[in-house]
XYZ file of C-alpha atoms in Angstrom:
323
model
C 19.693 11.090 -8.855
C 20.557 7.706 -7.332
C 21.599 5.135 -9.960
C 20.056 1.680 -9.897
C 21.620 -0.968 -12.187
C 18.212 -2.428 -13.063
C 17.197 0.814 -14.807
C 20.012 0.408 -17.327
C 17.745 -2.192 -18.990
C 14.734 0.060 -19.083
C 13.988 -0.908 -22.697
C 12.036 -3.763 -21.090
C 9.305 -1.208 -20.419
C 8.558 -1.308 -24.166
C 8.001 -5.058 -24.116
C 4.685 -6.935 -23.804
C 2.385 -6.267 -20.860
C 1.366 -9.159 -18.603
C -1.654 -7.808 -16.748
C -2.746 -9.406 -13.465
C -6.408 -8.400 -13.318
C -8.502 -8.668 -10.136
C -12.176 -8.423 -11.075
C -13.116 -8.217 -7.380
C -11.375 -4.886 -6.760
C -13.493 -1.754 -6.406
C -16.990 -1.433 -7.824
C -16.301 -1.129 -11.552
C -17.578 -3.442 -14.284
C -14.705 -5.876 -14.844
C -15.599 -6.822 -18.421
C -15.897 -3.172 -19.421
C -12.587 -2.293 -17.747
C -10.790 -5.140 -19.533
C -12.283 -4.047 -22.859
C -11.121 -0.467 -22.262
C -7.584 -1.622 -21.503
C -7.591 -3.890 -24.582
C -8.804 -1.095 -26.879
C -6.099 1.307 -25.694
C -3.216 -1.154 -25.915
C -4.309 -2.557 -29.276
C -4.587 0.971 -30.699
C -1.086 1.637 -29.364
C 0.278 -1.442 -31.116
C 1.375 -3.166 -27.908
C 1.279 -6.887 -27.163
C -0.456 -7.846 -23.921
C -1.958 -10.758 -22.034
C -4.503 -10.780 -19.207
C -3.953 -13.107 -16.271
C -7.266 -12.989 -14.435
C -7.671 -13.920 -10.785
C -9.756 -17.034 -10.185
C -10.560 -19.198 -7.190
C -8.366 -21.966 -8.590
C -5.183 -19.843 -8.716
C -4.319 -17.550 -5.791
C -3.174 -14.074 -6.731
C 0.312 -14.722 -5.333
C 0.788 -17.649 -7.726
C -0.708 -15.657 -10.589
C 1.691 -12.778 -9.902
C 4.685 -15.121 -9.902
C 3.550 -16.540 -13.238
C 3.307 -13.015 -14.643
C 6.868 -12.291 -13.486
C 8.150 -15.484 -15.139
C 6.462 -14.475 -18.405
C 7.814 -10.934 -18.221
C 11.365 -12.161 -17.606
C 11.129 -14.664 -20.462
C 9.772 -12.088 -22.927
C 11.515 -8.941 -21.614
C 8.189 -7.433 -20.705
C 6.286 -5.566 -18.023
C 4.156 -6.879 -15.150
C 1.016 -4.789 -14.614
C -1.340 -4.931 -11.629
C -4.972 -3.996 -12.290
C -6.770 -3.761 -8.958
C -6.832 -2.014 -5.598
C -3.971 -1.432 -3.181
C -4.163 -5.040 -1.918
C -3.868 -6.446 -5.441
C -1.059 -4.021 -6.265
C 0.773 -5.149 -3.122
C 0.475 -8.835 -4.030
C 1.781 -8.307 -7.555
C 4.498 -5.881 -6.440
C 5.726 -8.463 -3.916
C 6.359 -10.895 -6.776
C 7.917 -8.234 -9.013
C 10.175 -6.698 -6.356
C 13.806 -7.655 -6.905
C 13.105 -9.395 -10.234
C 14.395 -6.533 -12.390
C 11.048 -6.381 -14.233
C 9.314 -3.031 -14.740
C 6.022 -2.711 -12.853
C 2.881 -0.932 -14.069
C -0.362 -0.097 -12.288
C -3.971 0.292 -13.473
C -5.827 1.425 -10.311
C -9.209 -0.276 -9.800
C -9.808 0.014 -6.064
C -11.702 2.333 -3.720
C -8.845 4.459 -2.346
C -5.977 3.831 -4.816
C -3.378 5.536 -2.610
C -0.382 3.990 -4.376
C -1.473 4.976 -7.873
C -2.575 8.474 -6.890
C 0.660 9.157 -4.989
C 2.613 8.310 -8.136
C 0.552 10.494 -10.501
C -1.214 7.514 -12.103
C -4.756 8.351 -13.197
C -7.710 6.589 -11.574
C -9.389 6.655 -14.982
C -8.631 3.311 -16.627
C -8.347 4.681 -20.168
C -5.930 7.426 -19.123
C -3.878 5.044 -16.982
C -3.608 2.566 -19.875
C -2.604 5.336 -22.273
C 0.130 6.460 -19.897
C 1.621 2.941 -19.917
C 2.392 3.386 -23.613
C 4.644 6.411 -23.056
C 5.687 5.916 -19.443
C 9.110 6.239 -17.818
C 10.730 4.176 -15.088
C 10.951 5.574 -11.581
C 12.500 3.784 -8.566
C 9.877 3.844 -5.797
C 10.529 3.115 -2.134
C 8.951 0.032 -0.587
C 8.667 -0.945 3.056
C 8.923 -4.357 4.666
C 7.688 -5.895 7.898
C 9.274 -9.247 8.761
C 10.165 -9.548 5.085
C 6.621 -8.861 3.816
C 6.408 -5.957 1.355
C 4.133 -2.948 1.814
C 3.728 0.078 -0.430
C 1.139 2.170 1.433
C 1.148 1.202 5.117
C 1.565 -1.531 7.714
C 0.052 -1.577 11.188
C -0.796 -3.520 14.345
C -3.533 -3.198 16.939
C -6.757 -1.354 16.224
C -6.077 -0.619 12.557
C -6.000 -4.287 11.418
C -9.259 -4.793 13.323
C -10.772 -1.801 11.519
C -9.799 -3.367 8.194
C -11.323 -6.748 9.044
C -14.541 -5.107 10.207
C -14.622 -2.894 7.106
C -14.345 -5.924 4.825
C -17.250 -7.600 6.628
C -19.371 -4.462 6.205
C -18.434 -4.172 2.528
C -19.573 -7.727 1.852
C -22.999 -6.797 3.205
C -23.376 -3.166 2.083
C -20.991 -2.780 -0.857
C -17.738 -0.922 -1.358
C -17.751 2.825 -0.700
C -15.965 5.348 1.482
C -19.173 5.961 3.434
C -19.459 2.265 4.309
C -15.785 2.327 5.355
C -16.520 5.279 7.674
C -19.537 3.587 9.266
C -17.621 0.368 9.876
C -14.813 2.404 11.458
C -17.218 4.045 13.889
C -18.681 0.660 14.837
C -15.193 -0.787 15.426
C -14.180 2.136 17.652
C -17.284 1.702 19.806
C -16.215 -1.891 20.521
C -12.494 -1.190 20.972
C -10.981 -1.809 24.411
C -7.555 -3.378 23.834
C -4.235 -1.603 24.491
C -0.909 -2.945 23.246
C 2.233 -2.780 25.381
C 5.141 -2.332 22.983
C 8.907 -2.116 23.287
C 10.253 -0.113 20.350
C 13.890 -0.080 19.277
C 15.335 2.213 16.597
C 18.730 3.806 15.955
C 20.139 2.469 19.217
C 17.315 3.819 21.392
C 14.601 1.823 23.172
C 11.264 3.101 24.494
C 8.150 1.461 25.898
C 4.646 2.631 25.144
C 1.009 1.667 25.482
C -1.140 2.259 22.446
C -4.307 0.903 20.815
C -2.551 0.950 17.439
C 0.811 1.495 15.742
C 0.677 2.627 12.120
C 3.666 2.732 9.757
C 3.211 4.813 6.620
C 4.986 4.663 3.257
C 2.585 6.850 1.268
C 2.961 10.611 1.300
C -0.556 11.269 -0.004
C -2.179 9.293 2.806
C -0.092 11.042 5.477
C -0.786 14.494 4.033
C -4.515 13.831 3.779
C -4.555 12.739 7.418
C -2.963 16.055 8.358
C 0.509 15.015 9.539
C 3.068 17.794 9.279
C 5.179 18.225 6.157
C 8.373 17.191 7.946
C 7.003 13.707 8.597
C 5.541 13.179 5.128
C 8.737 14.514 3.522
C 10.704 11.837 5.379
C 9.366 9.345 2.838
C 11.327 11.099 0.088
C 14.485 10.830 2.222
C 14.556 7.043 2.462
C 12.567 6.687 5.681
C 9.209 5.384 6.905
C 6.865 7.190 9.287
C 5.403 5.640 12.450
C 2.252 6.978 14.107
C 1.178 5.809 17.567
C -1.950 6.769 19.498
C -1.541 7.414 23.217
C -3.848 5.419 25.576
C -7.238 7.120 25.331
C -10.925 6.298 25.666
C -13.488 5.490 22.996
C -14.781 9.060 22.668
C -11.258 10.398 22.141
C -10.584 7.685 19.550
C -13.689 8.760 17.679
C -12.386 12.330 17.787
C -9.127 11.165 16.199
C -11.072 9.412 13.444
C -12.903 12.651 12.669
C -9.643 14.632 12.762
C -8.082 12.185 10.317
C -11.010 12.525 7.923
C -10.746 16.322 8.151
C -6.987 16.275 7.582
C -6.123 17.535 11.071
C -4.531 14.505 12.715
C -1.242 16.329 13.192
C -2.902 18.816 15.565
C -4.001 16.117 18.010
C -2.278 15.929 21.409
C -2.825 12.157 21.573
C -0.697 11.385 18.508
C 3.008 10.587 18.499
C 4.838 10.328 15.165
C 8.450 9.800 14.140
C 10.484 8.689 11.113
C 12.954 5.810 10.841
C 14.724 3.383 8.507
C 14.470 0.317 10.730
C 12.195 -0.256 13.723
C 11.921 -3.340 15.933
C 8.598 -3.723 17.773
C 8.115 -6.301 20.518
C 4.564 -6.640 21.936
C 4.588 -7.741 25.553
C 3.240 -11.269 26.103
C 2.481 -11.936 22.429
C 4.304 -14.480 20.263
C 2.026 -13.752 17.301
C 0.108 -10.649 16.300
C -2.173 -9.552 13.465
C -0.445 -7.202 11.024
C -2.146 -5.283 8.224
C -0.142 -4.573 5.065
C -1.837 -2.488 2.372
C -5.260 -3.610 3.526
C -4.501 -7.327 3.909
C -4.380 -8.811 7.432
C -2.010 -11.673 8.307
C -0.603 -13.248 11.482
C 3.130 -12.690 12.115
C 5.630 -13.919 14.663
C 7.067 -11.330 17.030
C 9.194 -9.286 17.257
C 8.206 -7.258 14.214
C 10.885 -5.550 12.147
C 9.695 -2.630 10.012
C 12.288 -1.349 7.549
C 12.885 0.331 4.217
C 13.407 -2.320 1.536
C 16.980 -2.466 0.237
C 15.812 -2.325 -3.405
C 13.220 0.024 -4.896
C 10.278 -1.017 -7.031
C 10.834 -0.115 -10.704
C 7.534 1.617 -11.389
C 6.188 2.889 -14.708
C 4.845 6.403 -14.172
C 3.318 8.890 -16.635
C 5.987 10.645 -18.695
C 4.843 14.019 -17.366
C 5.014 12.957 -13.681
C 7.319 14.845 -11.337
C 10.646 13.088 -10.706
C 11.164 14.468 -7.201
C 10.946 10.952 -5.726
C 14.034 9.870 -7.675
C 16.226 12.887 -6.995
């Protein structure tokens, strides 16, 4: 097992919980979820404080305040929300030495599920009381943290379209699928990328480049075990789609939903620790990180973060990630 100095102070995991709660994540009743969390932690004799997202305080600022409180009181920062909320809070926690807990509230919850954290709020809260610390790999793109994935091209557009559909039709996996189909029917753009990694440079045309840091998501999409296992060996996994038409793109979407993406001839995947991506003729490009889309200056540098995230996982969870 790799030793991380921060874990020597793991008694902090028994300190008070400072819970950043995003009531807008998923489709659950926020008041009921907060009451469930309160009941569990009170019964367990633990001190806690909710820091609830509001329009007056952006989640980034709220997360930084939670970290300051946790450092002052030797406590734990907890994110209650979807993968986007978890990313925002983790970005503030990363490198602080504070333990990090998760109460999944979103639609997909890839990060929590990949780390054996229950999607049931009561069970997830109970596990915080007896949890253990596990160093978890994080990725970065131009210094911005990601836990699940980062991407350019078609995928960020899919996410923006999906959010627009969700605002009109609600949050569900079916709505996400329908918005994806609609986005593919309108897709025409191909990126021209120069990719540099481990001393080698290649050029490629692709509608999208996807970088994964979540084994569950890669396995569910159907990528081979060698690629998904690379995540446990200190690497990230890149997936690029070869230039194809709309009908073929739709076929890839279906293959991904069926868990057969690895069988497709139009997919190229490889693992790496550091990857520099330069889009031809573009000084800025939209990048999606864990479901949030931002503009970034080029070139883009995708890499494994130097420090892990100190995550609280259920005591019974497998420790393969840390060995």
